[in-house]
XYZ file of C-alpha atoms in Angstrom:
583
model
C 93.014 156.859 -62.953
C 92.421 155.810 -59.335
C 93.060 152.284 -58.220
C 90.049 149.952 -58.205
C 89.088 148.860 -54.657
C 88.603 145.180 -55.481
C 87.415 144.154 -52.003
C 84.355 146.429 -52.304
C 82.867 144.703 -55.304
C 80.755 141.595 -55.507
C 82.889 138.515 -56.155
C 80.904 137.526 -59.244
C 81.487 140.947 -60.817
C 85.212 140.756 -60.129
C 85.427 137.300 -61.690
C 83.376 138.387 -64.726
C 85.616 141.442 -65.133
C 88.798 139.340 -65.055
C 87.339 136.745 -67.414
C 86.444 139.393 -70.010
C 89.877 141.010 -69.727
C 91.529 137.659 -70.366
C 89.294 137.189 -73.402
C 90.162 140.666 -74.660
C 93.878 139.868 -74.366
C 93.421 136.376 -75.786
C 90.470 136.765 -78.217
C 90.116 133.031 -78.964
C 89.701 132.212 -75.267
C 86.514 130.430 -74.186
C 84.685 130.087 -70.897
C 84.289 126.566 -69.571
C 80.709 126.208 -68.454
C 80.482 122.908 -66.559
C 77.216 121.609 -65.183
C 78.497 122.270 -61.686
C 80.789 124.996 -60.420
C 82.598 126.133 -57.312
C 82.056 129.882 -57.624
C 85.044 130.470 -59.877
C 85.505 130.824 -63.639
C 87.596 128.566 -65.837
C 88.846 129.895 -69.168
C 90.838 128.009 -71.775
C 92.794 129.267 -74.766
C 93.094 126.745 -77.646
C 96.677 126.540 -78.927
C 96.120 123.931 -81.664
C 96.757 120.173 -81.691
C 94.508 119.769 -78.591
C 96.872 121.932 -76.541
C 95.326 124.507 -74.201
C 96.283 127.218 -71.741
C 93.956 127.471 -68.737
C 93.048 130.374 -66.436
C 91.270 129.763 -63.123
C 89.720 133.061 -62.004
C 88.862 133.606 -58.333
C 87.352 136.609 -56.550
C 89.557 136.368 -53.444
C 91.046 139.822 -52.748
C 92.281 139.261 -49.176
C 94.678 136.714 -47.719
C 93.603 133.165 -48.473
C 91.768 131.252 -45.785
C 91.845 127.464 -45.531
C 88.465 127.118 -47.190
C 89.515 129.284 -50.107
C 92.654 127.208 -50.653
C 90.447 124.117 -50.687
C 88.287 125.678 -53.419
C 91.387 126.378 -55.519
C 92.687 122.837 -54.996
C 89.331 121.389 -56.081
C 89.277 123.625 -59.150
C 92.816 122.564 -60.017
C 91.925 118.868 -59.811
C 88.696 119.359 -61.733
C 90.291 121.171 -64.666
C 92.873 118.386 -65.062
C 90.087 115.809 -65.098
C 88.103 117.938 -67.564
C 91.126 118.179 -69.878
C 91.867 114.451 -69.708
C 88.320 113.532 -70.754
C 88.618 115.755 -73.808
C 92.089 114.667 -74.815
C 93.585 118.092 -74.043
C 97.210 118.729 -73.178
C 97.524 121.580 -70.683
C 100.496 123.787 -71.569
C 100.023 126.294 -68.723
C 97.653 126.942 -65.798
C 97.218 130.397 -64.279
C 95.600 131.063 -60.918
C 94.149 134.550 -61.435
C 92.866 136.647 -58.512
C 93.197 140.283 -57.249
C 95.646 139.311 -54.527
C 99.439 139.218 -54.401
C 100.908 136.015 -53.020
C 102.625 135.936 -49.643
C 105.640 133.765 -48.917
C 103.317 131.186 -47.358
C 101.045 131.363 -50.435
C 104.032 130.688 -52.719
C 105.007 127.611 -50.718
C 101.445 126.268 -50.796
C 101.118 127.031 -54.532
C 104.423 125.310 -55.373
C 103.376 122.220 -53.422
C 100.022 122.146 -55.252
C 101.520 122.316 -58.761
C 104.994 120.774 -58.517
C 103.946 117.287 -59.637
C 102.540 118.467 -62.983
C 104.630 118.993 -66.123
C 102.869 122.139 -67.336
C 103.752 125.680 -66.224
C 101.741 127.122 -63.330
C 101.677 130.808 -62.387
C 99.997 133.076 -59.848
C 98.540 136.186 -61.545
C 97.785 138.650 -58.781
C 96.822 142.223 -57.974
C 99.231 143.884 -60.403
C 97.630 142.018 -63.300
C 94.154 143.200 -62.262
C 95.305 146.810 -61.925
C 96.899 146.669 -65.386
C 93.667 145.320 -66.821
C 91.692 148.143 -65.236
C 94.018 150.641 -66.937
C 93.998 148.861 -70.319
C 90.254 148.138 -70.475
C 88.370 151.006 -68.799
C 85.167 150.122 -70.654
C 85.250 146.670 -69.021
C 85.531 148.387 -65.624
C 82.541 150.598 -66.465
C 80.454 147.662 -67.681
C 81.141 145.175 -64.877
C 82.048 147.390 -61.917
C 80.200 150.646 -62.820
C 83.193 152.704 -61.840
C 85.200 155.732 -62.986
C 82.278 158.049 -63.779
C 84.625 161.055 -63.819
C 86.571 159.597 -66.758
C 83.352 158.893 -68.618
C 82.097 162.474 -68.117
C 85.402 163.898 -69.360
C 85.241 161.705 -72.461
C 81.658 162.804 -73.146
C 82.560 166.495 -72.930
C 85.620 166.056 -75.148
C 83.542 164.103 -77.649
C 80.790 166.725 -77.770
C 83.211 169.635 -78.031
C 85.207 168.064 -80.865
C 82.371 166.644 -82.925
C 79.671 169.250 -82.202
C 77.352 166.329 -81.470
C 75.393 167.119 -78.337
C 74.841 164.371 -75.797
C 72.308 164.414 -72.936
C 73.811 165.918 -69.804
C 76.701 167.726 -71.543
C 77.078 171.497 -71.022
C 76.292 173.395 -74.235
C 79.295 175.634 -73.732
C 81.572 172.611 -74.116
C 80.587 172.445 -77.795
C 80.543 176.183 -78.701
C 83.379 175.981 -81.258
C 82.091 174.606 -84.537
C 83.273 174.699 -88.075
C 81.968 177.545 -90.209
C 83.476 176.182 -93.434
C 82.908 172.463 -93.892
C 85.114 170.354 -96.172
C 86.036 166.651 -95.971
C 89.487 167.399 -94.591
C 87.912 169.289 -91.697
C 85.884 166.337 -90.425
C 88.472 163.564 -90.525
C 89.397 164.092 -86.882
C 85.721 164.236 -85.951
C 84.958 160.966 -87.700
C 87.916 159.254 -86.069
C 86.878 160.545 -82.648
C 83.302 159.437 -83.275
C 84.449 155.880 -83.957
C 86.853 155.945 -81.023
C 84.155 157.190 -78.658
C 81.614 154.606 -79.800
C 84.099 151.773 -79.479
C 85.329 152.986 -76.102
C 82.049 152.222 -74.350
C 81.214 148.633 -75.263
C 83.516 145.933 -73.816
C 82.064 143.236 -76.058
C 81.627 144.773 -79.518
C 83.169 147.294 -81.919
C 81.323 149.348 -84.534
C 82.338 150.558 -87.995
C 80.104 153.132 -89.724
C 79.937 153.587 -93.493
C 77.846 156.291 -95.202
C 77.252 155.729 -98.917
C 74.607 155.552 -101.575
C 73.884 151.837 -101.003
C 74.260 149.260 -98.197
C 77.945 148.543 -97.611
C 79.131 144.945 -98.017
C 80.470 143.067 -94.976
C 84.055 143.934 -94.081
C 86.881 141.639 -95.087
C 88.155 140.209 -91.812
C 90.455 137.294 -91.120
C 89.898 134.240 -88.976
C 90.733 136.093 -85.769
C 89.139 138.899 -83.781
C 87.486 141.369 -84.012
C 85.036 139.177 -85.967
C 82.094 140.441 -88.017
C 78.784 139.214 -86.539
C 76.086 141.515 -87.960
C 75.440 144.541 -90.159
C 72.578 147.050 -90.112
C 71.798 149.373 -93.052
C 69.280 152.190 -92.725
C 68.270 154.749 -95.376
C 68.466 158.371 -94.261
C 67.080 160.650 -96.975
C 69.079 159.780 -100.112
C 71.898 158.058 -98.218
C 72.368 154.687 -96.557
C 74.182 154.361 -93.230
C 75.627 150.911 -92.597
C 76.932 149.845 -89.198
C 79.095 146.727 -89.042
C 79.075 145.045 -85.632
C 82.260 143.169 -84.706
C 82.745 140.904 -81.693
C 85.924 141.745 -79.803
C 86.480 138.123 -78.729
C 84.839 134.702 -78.748
C 83.199 135.298 -75.361
C 81.405 138.428 -76.557
C 78.534 136.417 -78.010
C 78.082 134.620 -74.675
C 78.380 137.685 -72.438
C 76.099 139.819 -74.632
C 74.188 137.428 -76.914
C 72.628 138.600 -80.156
C 69.075 137.307 -80.180
C 66.160 137.527 -82.572
C 62.505 136.576 -82.604
C 60.171 135.883 -85.488
C 57.693 133.434 -86.938
C 58.990 130.870 -89.414
C 56.534 130.236 -92.243
C 56.750 126.929 -94.152
C 54.252 125.107 -96.340
C 53.007 121.764 -95.076
C 54.942 118.743 -96.414
C 57.357 121.027 -98.263
C 61.160 120.558 -98.284
C 61.361 123.692 -96.113
C 59.116 122.123 -93.486
C 61.196 118.934 -93.540
C 64.410 120.868 -92.927
C 62.823 123.044 -90.256
C 61.639 119.948 -88.372
C 65.149 118.511 -88.478
C 66.471 121.788 -87.088
C 63.959 121.750 -84.208
C 64.488 118.065 -83.448
C 68.254 117.742 -83.935
C 69.723 121.202 -84.475
C 70.630 120.273 -88.069
C 71.312 123.500 -89.961
C 68.855 123.954 -92.873
C 70.435 124.120 -96.309
C 67.859 126.579 -97.696
C 66.483 129.989 -96.751
C 63.263 129.999 -94.746
C 60.544 132.655 -94.850
C 60.133 134.573 -91.571
C 57.653 137.278 -90.540
C 57.447 139.687 -87.554
C 61.217 139.723 -87.112
C 62.867 141.546 -84.206
C 66.662 141.638 -83.920
C 68.099 142.493 -80.502
C 71.447 143.906 -81.611
C 74.053 145.613 -79.425
C 74.667 149.338 -79.671
C 70.939 150.114 -79.656
C 70.730 148.901 -83.262
C 67.895 146.434 -82.712
C 65.091 146.717 -85.223
C 61.764 145.190 -86.244
C 60.942 144.227 -89.830
C 57.816 142.811 -91.415
C 59.246 139.726 -93.083
C 62.416 138.362 -94.607
C 64.423 135.249 -95.293
C 66.271 133.330 -92.600
C 69.570 131.701 -93.532
C 71.142 129.628 -90.746
C 74.796 128.713 -91.160
C 77.089 126.312 -89.388
C 79.316 127.951 -86.804
C 82.863 126.912 -87.589
C 84.562 125.618 -84.466
C 87.785 123.747 -85.234
C 88.223 122.895 -81.555
C 85.022 120.823 -81.620
C 85.935 118.799 -84.712
C 86.851 115.149 -84.231
C 87.817 111.978 -86.097
C 86.190 108.569 -85.999
C 86.849 105.277 -87.780
C 83.662 103.681 -89.139
C 84.042 99.948 -89.739
C 81.840 97.124 -90.963
C 82.299 93.825 -89.145
C 81.096 90.527 -90.585
C 78.870 88.088 -88.628
C 82.054 86.426 -87.370
C 83.318 89.712 -85.950
C 86.121 90.101 -88.480
C 86.813 93.449 -90.128
C 85.256 93.727 -93.588
C 85.730 97.427 -94.422
C 86.888 100.605 -92.681
C 86.798 104.289 -93.591
C 88.086 107.244 -91.491
C 85.635 110.158 -91.188
C 86.380 113.723 -90.075
C 83.359 115.219 -88.273
C 82.505 118.853 -87.684
C 81.490 119.981 -84.232
C 78.015 118.782 -83.191
C 75.079 121.181 -83.069
C 72.112 120.819 -80.726
C 68.489 121.840 -80.875
C 66.895 124.563 -78.738
C 66.235 122.397 -75.660
C 69.321 120.178 -75.785
C 67.401 116.959 -76.481
C 68.709 116.477 -80.012
C 72.082 116.694 -81.714
C 73.407 116.469 -85.217
C 76.862 116.198 -86.689
C 78.187 115.732 -90.191
C 81.446 114.310 -91.473
C 83.228 113.439 -94.709
C 85.881 110.927 -95.687
C 89.308 111.799 -97.089
C 88.145 111.681 -100.714
C 85.076 113.817 -100.017
C 82.615 111.478 -101.770
C 81.061 110.018 -98.599
C 79.054 112.264 -96.289
C 77.931 110.826 -92.954
C 75.212 112.513 -90.927
C 74.418 111.378 -87.388
C 71.153 112.478 -85.790
C 70.680 111.776 -82.069
C 67.517 112.209 -80.030
C 67.086 111.755 -76.303
C 64.051 109.582 -75.638
C 62.606 108.183 -72.416
C 64.004 104.790 -73.375
C 67.464 106.246 -74.079
C 69.349 107.908 -76.921
C 68.069 107.164 -80.433
C 70.621 107.513 -83.236
C 70.048 107.706 -86.986
C 72.833 107.427 -89.559
C 72.412 108.923 -93.024
C 75.004 108.148 -95.705
C 75.306 110.085 -98.950
C 77.659 108.773 -101.641
C 78.834 111.210 -104.296
C 80.392 110.677 -107.705
C 83.750 108.904 -107.559
C 84.763 109.915 -111.098
C 88.187 111.539 -111.215
C 89.183 110.566 -107.700
C 92.178 108.422 -106.854
C 91.124 104.776 -106.693
C 93.210 104.330 -103.533
C 91.077 107.002 -101.793
C 87.628 105.871 -102.910
C 88.033 102.074 -102.798
C 87.647 101.890 -98.958
C 84.528 104.069 -99.201
C 82.846 101.884 -101.824
C 83.796 98.749 -99.889
C 82.217 100.233 -96.754
C 78.987 101.067 -98.551
C 78.914 97.693 -100.355
C 79.106 95.752 -97.079
C 76.857 98.081 -95.076
C 73.948 95.679 -94.742
C 72.543 93.050 -92.416
C 73.778 90.795 -90.816
C 76.939 92.906 -90.542
C 77.695 95.306 -87.673
C 78.730 98.972 -87.671
C 81.626 99.819 -85.360
C 82.538 103.400 -84.375
C 85.988 103.940 -82.877
C 88.140 106.848 -81.778
C 91.402 106.452 -83.773
C 93.349 107.816 -80.792
C 91.840 105.164 -78.500
C 91.165 102.133 -80.753
C 89.905 99.980 -77.882
C 87.127 102.445 -77.123
C 84.471 101.298 -79.597
C 80.720 101.423 -80.030
C 78.965 98.687 -82.041
C 75.531 98.949 -83.616
C 73.643 96.353 -85.685
C 73.059 97.380 -89.285
C 69.309 97.359 -90.017
C 67.787 95.155 -92.682
C 68.259 96.676 -96.122
C 65.738 96.899 -98.934
C 65.691 94.169 -101.615
C 68.393 94.523 -104.245
C 67.389 96.428 -107.365
C 69.097 97.747 -110.462
C 70.589 100.674 -108.540
C 72.133 98.513 -105.819
C 73.420 96.055 -108.434
C 75.093 98.934 -110.276
C 76.654 100.090 -107.001
C 77.952 96.575 -106.351
C 79.478 96.398 -109.839
C 81.127 99.766 -109.297
C 82.561 98.538 -106.005
C 84.092 95.433 -107.618
C 85.448 97.502 -110.506
C 87.109 100.118 -108.273
C 88.351 97.380 -105.942
C 90.125 95.828 -108.942
C 91.561 99.210 -109.926
C 92.857 99.712 -106.371
C 94.578 96.326 -106.568
C 96.054 97.271 -109.939
C 97.297 100.565 -108.425
C 99.613 98.589 -106.123
C 101.609 97.411 -109.169
C 101.224 100.422 -111.496
C 103.800 103.181 -111.917
C 101.130 105.837 -112.646
C 98.322 107.259 -110.512
C 94.987 105.663 -111.420
C 91.810 107.746 -111.270
C 88.279 106.406 -111.441
C 87.048 106.827 -115.036
C 83.553 107.966 -115.935
C 81.409 104.799 -115.686
C 79.677 105.731 -118.957
C 83.001 105.381 -120.782
C 83.683 101.867 -119.434
C 82.176 99.020 -121.438
C 80.818 95.925 -119.731
C 83.593 93.831 -121.320
C 86.328 96.216 -120.126
C 84.889 96.274 -116.595
C 84.711 92.451 -116.509
C 88.309 92.131 -117.729
C 89.497 94.642 -115.101
C 87.653 92.820 -112.307
C 89.165 89.492 -113.415
C 92.643 91.047 -113.562
C 92.209 92.408 -110.039
C 91.276 88.956 -108.748
C 94.284 87.430 -110.499
C 96.628 89.973 -108.917
C 95.157 89.356 -105.450
C 94.890 85.556 -105.590
C 97.788 84.686 -107.908
C 95.776 82.159 -109.935
C 92.292 81.728 -111.368
C 90.287 79.008 -113.064
C 88.354 80.250 -116.096
C 86.149 78.722 -118.792
C 87.300 78.780 -122.415
C 85.765 77.859 -125.768
C 88.283 78.786 -128.498
C 91.974 79.602 -128.706
C 93.763 80.914 -131.805
C 97.511 80.215 -132.082
C 100.002 81.202 -134.788
C 102.541 78.441 -135.525
C 106.102 79.158 -136.559
C 106.988 78.216 -140.124
C 107.778 74.546 -140.352
C 105.848 73.543 -137.210
C 103.291 70.857 -137.934
C 99.640 71.174 -136.919
C 99.096 68.878 -133.899
C 96.824 65.908 -134.183
C 94.446 64.687 -131.467
C 93.998 66.070 -127.934
C 96.916 67.700 -126.163
C 97.683 69.922 -123.172
C 98.746 73.474 -123.966
C 100.609 76.299 -122.129
C 100.782 79.951 -123.206
C 102.748 82.873 -121.738
C 101.388 86.321 -122.631
C 101.641 89.879 -121.328
C 99.099 90.911 -118.690
C 97.807 94.431 -119.211
C 95.035 96.569 -117.735
C 93.349 99.338 -119.708
C 92.023 102.292 -117.673
C 90.683 105.389 -119.372
C 92.532 104.540 -122.563
C 95.850 104.050 -120.729
C 97.500 100.619 -120.925
C 99.133 99.560 -117.650
C 101.660 96.672 -117.905
C 101.329 94.100 -115.138
C 103.899 91.477 -116.103
C 103.220 88.014 -117.483
C 100.404 85.533 -117.104
C 100.673 81.805 -117.893
C 97.604 79.910 -119.049
C 97.425 76.105 -118.762
C 94.821 74.293 -120.892
C 94.191 70.710 -119.788
C 93.148 69.431 -123.206
C 92.437 70.939 -126.586
C 92.048 69.786 -130.181
C 92.349 71.512 -133.519
C 89.039 72.731 -134.823
C 90.424 74.445 -137.944
C 93.626 75.819 -139.438
C 94.709 77.941 -142.405
C 98.002 78.961 -144.024
C 98.533 82.342 -145.673
C 100.723 83.187 -148.674
C 103.735 83.697 -146.411
C 103.470 80.212 -145.048
C 102.200 81.315 -141.626
C 99.675 78.884 -140.147
C 96.877 79.948 -137.774
C 95.286 77.165 -135.717
C 92.025 77.375 -133.803
C 91.742 75.053 -130.781
C 88.592 74.059 -128.892
C 88.257 72.071 -125.619
C 88.781 68.318 -125.852
C 87.829 65.411 -123.601
C 85.263 67.619 -121.860
C 88.018 69.813 -120.337
C 86.508 73.277 -120.702
C 88.516 75.112 -118.011
C 91.967 76.688 -118.002
C 94.267 77.804 -115.163
C 95.594 81.407 -115.174
C 98.759 81.976 -113.119
C 100.322 85.404 -112.644
C 104.130 85.430 -112.732
C 104.223 88.035 -109.935
C 105.542 91.615 -109.617
C 109.048 90.556 -110.685
C 107.689 89.867 -114.159
C 106.721 93.552 -114.422
C 110.322 94.526 -113.856
C 111.411 91.924 -116.425
C 109.143 93.558 -118.994
C 110.520 96.993 -118.186
């Protein structure tokens, strides 16, 4: 193969060629498409944990002039600023151009990069020549070169497969099989696939012939990645072609587009979801009816169909995911509740005026959707919260969520913070909520109950899960809530009306009003499990005997009631050490 004369080609084609070759070598690489550019191409390769490797591609094929060095210096500064804004750590930066460095270039390059901790390399002419040899189809696509190689491939393909192509001499395909068996066509089939996949720099094609449409191929998380399949009946057979993107940039360099008319009934759930998609880019959760569909697929596989169902799915992009802490602040500015949320990458609508993103908390019971719309007066944001069933979840995981939802009301404030930069916050007033009803009262009771369980968890030696609310009686819930308060506050004042005490044999029944003190075990019952929590002391200011009885064994049971108008008692927890004493 002859050497590519890089200086003869348009600079944009050379840069596009190099960018695609980098993406073919590093399939997860992505183009950086800033709002302003300097004539070059920036490419980054995600390495995980916000670490990236960056390529700056330039078209310069002759010795660098002063102005060209200035462009490179500006690109170098800009990519560092770009990375800092996104919290990236640059592991390596590669200046990539079809030019070998001179001694003077090396000195200038070392001076440019010496103050930065990441590796910096100059990838020159040899790299470009190797790419041209490794990816001839990229050369053909971007530089329209090497027609002799293409003609040779076409003749070899036609001669081996007996498939005639336009412009190929018939004599090149004169040898055909006279006896056809499966073993005789294996080489032909392999060559057919190789020839098809040798022409397209962006996509690969797998062909399956069977009696029914073939299911999508099982591919991993990497590349090639399955992006579309086309099945067409031919007589009594079905030919399925799976289209696979060679790298992440394939869908940007050669987009797969489609047109059609979405049909939804007025005021239907489908119309509601479609409007949200148009306004905010929120992916619909249901299939939508579409007519007059045309799919512009690569490989000449585009087709028109009468009607079908449109299913739009989220595009997984781990690099775009992010974390935020959502907090509720009281009117005094103090923190009331906080829950960390992990958000998926945002999606935008067709004209870039609306965005949507969705996140979940650690337990998975709270879903947060943020819808943003650019208005003339500024950005308008809507928050939608969906709370799932907490049953079966760890109380330690769901308690912060229920506290957040319980306090999410006026006059409190919502605060959004980046956990990596806690001082960078955004506060929004919480709008006035609807009047309390039975549903909100039930939610409040659930919050207090789980809050008490979370407090109990701090002193329990077993993992506590939220029981099914249906299985928890009102009395059990009230006792658990009171126990939680006692554990948090150390003491409580409660009302009392009767107290039954068993006296030891020989102890006389008291007469008149007297103060009383009892020490009993403090237990919590959750889902039928008894959790020991130490000892609680109860002090009664004044009580009198209301009745007493003695059984045949001489055991006396005395019932006390409040005396002197003293109807309250003081509960005092003996602390966590009393749990150890019981053990």
